[in-house]
């Protein structure tokens, strides 16, 4: 199984009351504001790279596991009434209500599938994709 991206480092999480997607030669950038959860997945270029790096069979096993984690997290987040954004964008730009900006480059090797929580007031935080309950309580207060 591929490691869950960046779990050791609480990076960024997601929000969106307004969101826009911009396509560039380096992939897509998603701008997010407002409280939400962002479920991200690798784009086609990243999938190709991961298959080469880990081998097709290992990649397929990991992808299956990660798809199951995403489905479980999605169901949990929906049950909590948290807005969910799902994306394969390679760059996420978060804007807080105070106007601060945080940018996350998902093209980094540290990212494949993951969950970011954004309360809209502070920088987004990476959450445990396999079991998000504790992180949702801490970040979203739900």
mmCIF file of C-alpha atoms in Angstrom:
data_model
loop_
_atom_site.group_PDB
_atom_site.id
_atom_site.type_symbol
_atom_site.label_atom_id
_atom_site.label_comp_id
_atom_site.label_asym_id
_atom_site.label_seq_id
_atom_site.Cartn_x
_atom_site.Cartn_y
_atom_site.Cartn_z
ATOM 1 C CA UNK A 1 0.000 0.000 0.000
ATOM 2 C CA UNK A 2 1.268 3.494 -0.811
ATOM 3 C CA UNK A 3 1.708 5.735 2.223
ATOM 4 C CA UNK A 4 -1.064 8.175 2.924
ATOM 5 C CA UNK A 5 0.246 11.546 1.736
ATOM 6 C CA UNK A 6 1.956 13.799 4.240
ATOM 7 C CA UNK A 7 0.282 12.304 7.326
ATOM 8 C CA UNK A 8 3.353 12.990 9.444
ATOM 9 C CA UNK A 9 3.079 16.678 8.645
ATOM 10 C CA UNK A 10 -0.208 18.415 9.322
ATOM 11 C CA UNK A 11 -0.298 20.391 6.114
ATOM 12 C CA UNK A 12 -3.269 22.083 4.670
ATOM 13 C CA UNK A 13 -6.963 21.372 4.526
ATOM 14 C CA UNK A 14 -9.865 22.667 2.537
ATOM 15 C CA UNK A 15 -12.787 25.022 2.340
ATOM 16 C CA UNK A 16 -15.098 26.410 -0.260
ATOM 17 C CA UNK A 17 -17.935 28.831 -0.275
ATOM 18 C CA UNK A 18 -16.459 30.131 -3.497
ATOM 19 C CA UNK A 19 -14.244 27.974 -5.609
ATOM 20 C CA UNK A 20 -12.699 28.263 -9.027
ATOM 21 C CA UNK A 21 -10.631 25.918 -11.126
ATOM 22 C CA UNK A 22 -7.967 27.281 -13.445
ATOM 23 C CA UNK A 23 -6.156 25.037 -15.931
ATOM 24 C CA UNK A 24 -2.526 25.758 -16.753
ATOM 25 C CA UNK A 25 0.283 23.894 -18.463
ATOM 26 C CA UNK A 26 1.270 22.543 -15.042
ATOM 27 C CA UNK A 27 -2.196 21.144 -14.251
ATOM 28 C CA UNK A 28 -5.193 22.577 -12.492
ATOM 29 C CA UNK A 29 -5.353 25.040 -9.632
ATOM 30 C CA UNK A 30 -8.377 25.100 -7.340
ATOM 31 C CA UNK A 31 -9.136 28.178 -5.249
ATOM 32 C CA UNK A 32 -11.103 27.427 -2.091
ATOM 33 C CA UNK A 33 -12.722 29.648 0.515
ATOM 34 C CA UNK A 34 -15.257 28.868 3.221
ATOM 35 C CA UNK A 35 -15.436 25.890 5.545
ATOM 36 C CA UNK A 36 -15.312 22.483 3.863
ATOM 37 C CA UNK A 37 -13.463 19.213 3.452
ATOM 38 C CA UNK A 38 -11.356 18.543 0.366
ATOM 39 C CA UNK A 39 -10.912 14.974 -0.816
ATOM 40 C CA UNK A 40 -8.088 14.931 -3.333
ATOM 41 C CA UNK A 41 -6.894 12.245 -5.700
ATOM 42 C CA UNK A 42 -4.019 12.015 -8.180
ATOM 43 C CA UNK A 43 -4.513 13.324 -11.699
ATOM 44 C CA UNK A 44 -3.693 11.217 -14.774
ATOM 45 C CA UNK A 45 -0.036 12.292 -14.847
ATOM 46 C CA UNK A 46 0.445 11.412 -11.156
ATOM 47 C CA UNK A 47 -1.285 8.056 -11.639
ATOM 48 C CA UNK A 48 1.083 7.230 -14.492
ATOM 49 C CA UNK A 49 4.073 8.188 -12.337
ATOM 50 C CA UNK A 50 2.832 6.126 -9.365
ATOM 51 C CA UNK A 51 2.293 3.075 -11.575
ATOM 52 C CA UNK A 52 5.879 3.349 -12.810
ATOM 53 C CA UNK A 53 7.245 3.926 -9.322
ATOM 54 C CA UNK A 54 5.384 1.135 -7.496
ATOM 55 C CA UNK A 55 4.415 -1.217 -10.331
ATOM 56 C CA UNK A 56 0.943 -1.678 -11.720
ATOM 57 C CA UNK A 57 -0.148 -4.424 -9.298
ATOM 58 C CA UNK A 58 1.000 -2.537 -6.180
ATOM 59 C CA UNK A 59 -0.536 0.670 -7.486
ATOM 60 C CA UNK A 60 -3.876 -1.048 -8.161
ATOM 61 C CA UNK A 61 -3.944 -2.534 -4.644
ATOM 62 C CA UNK A 62 -3.157 0.851 -3.093
ATOM 63 C CA UNK A 63 -5.647 2.657 -5.319
ATOM 64 C CA UNK A 64 -8.370 0.223 -4.251
ATOM 65 C CA UNK A 65 -7.579 0.784 -0.575
ATOM 66 C CA UNK A 66 -7.538 4.548 -1.017
ATOM 67 C CA UNK A 67 -10.842 4.539 -2.916
ATOM 68 C CA UNK A 68 -12.398 2.655 0.014
ATOM 69 C CA UNK A 69 -10.982 5.231 2.483
ATOM 70 C CA UNK A 70 -12.340 8.075 0.357
ATOM 71 C CA UNK A 71 -15.797 6.484 0.253
ATOM 72 C CA UNK A 72 -15.812 5.982 4.034
ATOM 73 C CA UNK A 73 -14.594 9.532 4.669
ATOM 74 C CA UNK A 74 -17.159 10.971 2.240
ATOM 75 C CA UNK A 75 -19.995 9.153 4.034
ATOM 76 C CA UNK A 76 -18.742 10.321 7.436
ATOM 77 C CA UNK A 77 -18.373 13.943 6.304
ATOM 78 C CA UNK A 78 -21.825 13.942 4.696
ATOM 79 C CA UNK A 79 -23.285 12.602 7.932
ATOM 80 C CA UNK A 80 -21.713 15.531 9.772
ATOM 81 C CA UNK A 81 -23.154 18.013 7.262
ATOM 82 C CA UNK A 82 -19.728 19.181 6.077
ATOM 83 C CA UNK A 83 -19.491 20.459 2.528
ATOM 84 C CA UNK A 84 -17.173 18.298 0.448
ATOM 85 C CA UNK A 85 -15.034 19.247 -2.529
ATOM 86 C CA UNK A 86 -13.500 16.405 -4.533
ATOM 87 C CA UNK A 87 -10.628 17.276 -6.838
ATOM 88 C CA UNK A 88 -7.701 16.064 -8.885
ATOM 89 C CA UNK A 89 -6.278 19.597 -9.125
ATOM 90 C CA UNK A 90 -2.511 19.789 -8.769
ATOM 91 C CA UNK A 91 -2.560 23.000 -6.749
ATOM 92 C CA UNK A 92 -4.929 24.111 -3.990
ATOM 93 C CA UNK A 93 -5.170 27.741 -2.898
ATOM 94 C CA UNK A 94 -7.006 28.412 0.355
ATOM 95 C CA UNK A 95 -8.234 31.842 1.442
ATOM 96 C CA UNK A 96 -9.299 32.471 5.054
ATOM 97 C CA UNK A 97 -11.976 34.933 6.122
ATOM 98 C CA UNK A 98 -9.118 37.188 7.290
ATOM 99 C CA UNK A 99 -7.605 37.201 3.795
ATOM 100 C CA UNK A 100 -4.624 34.926 4.483
ATOM 101 C CA UNK A 101 -3.647 32.570 1.654
ATOM 102 C CA UNK A 102 -2.194 29.082 1.819
ATOM 103 C CA UNK A 103 -1.049 27.183 -1.278
ATOM 104 C CA UNK A 104 -0.586 23.418 -1.446
ATOM 105 C CA UNK A 105 1.217 21.793 -4.384
ATOM 106 C CA UNK A 106 -0.335 18.341 -4.822
ATOM 107 C CA UNK A 107 2.083 17.482 -7.616
ATOM 108 C CA UNK A 108 4.657 16.845 -4.867
ATOM 109 C CA UNK A 109 5.545 13.142 -4.433
ATOM 110 C CA UNK A 110 4.169 13.336 -0.865
ATOM 111 C CA UNK A 111 0.578 13.505 -2.129
ATOM 112 C CA UNK A 112 -1.632 10.954 -3.821
ATOM 113 C CA UNK A 113 -5.019 10.543 -2.078
ATOM 114 C CA UNK A 114 -5.953 12.550 0.992
ATOM 115 C CA UNK A 115 -8.318 14.646 3.037
ATOM 116 C CA UNK A 116 -7.891 18.290 3.996
ATOM 117 C CA UNK A 117 -10.123 20.067 6.498
ATOM 118 C CA UNK A 118 -10.583 23.820 6.284
ATOM 119 C CA UNK A 119 -12.654 25.747 8.815
ATOM 120 C CA UNK A 120 -12.295 28.973 6.823
ATOM 121 C CA UNK A 121 -10.568 30.852 9.650
ATOM 122 C CA UNK A 122 -7.192 29.134 9.927
ATOM 123 C CA UNK A 123 -4.881 27.304 7.533
ATOM 124 C CA UNK A 124 -6.238 23.974 6.321
ATOM 125 C CA UNK A 125 -5.136 20.816 8.091
ATOM 126 C CA UNK A 126 -4.463 17.361 6.714
ATOM 127 C CA UNK A 127 -6.743 14.718 8.214
ATOM 128 C CA UNK A 128 -6.538 10.959 8.528
ATOM 129 C CA UNK A 129 -8.272 9.699 5.378
ATOM 130 C CA UNK A 130 -8.882 6.242 6.853
ATOM 131 C CA UNK A 131 -10.442 7.560 10.088
ATOM 132 C CA UNK A 132 -11.219 11.292 10.033
ATOM 133 C CA UNK A 133 -13.421 11.536 13.160
ATOM 134 C CA UNK A 134 -10.826 12.934 15.588
ATOM 135 C CA UNK A 135 -9.476 15.417 13.055
ATOM 136 C CA UNK A 136 -12.989 16.573 12.103
ATOM 137 C CA UNK A 137 -13.761 17.208 15.777
ATOM 138 C CA UNK A 138 -10.502 19.113 16.287
ATOM 139 C CA UNK A 139 -10.584 21.255 13.130
ATOM 140 C CA UNK A 140 -14.284 21.571 12.284
ATOM 141 C CA UNK A 141 -15.678 21.281 15.835
ATOM 142 C CA UNK A 142 -18.306 18.770 14.606
#
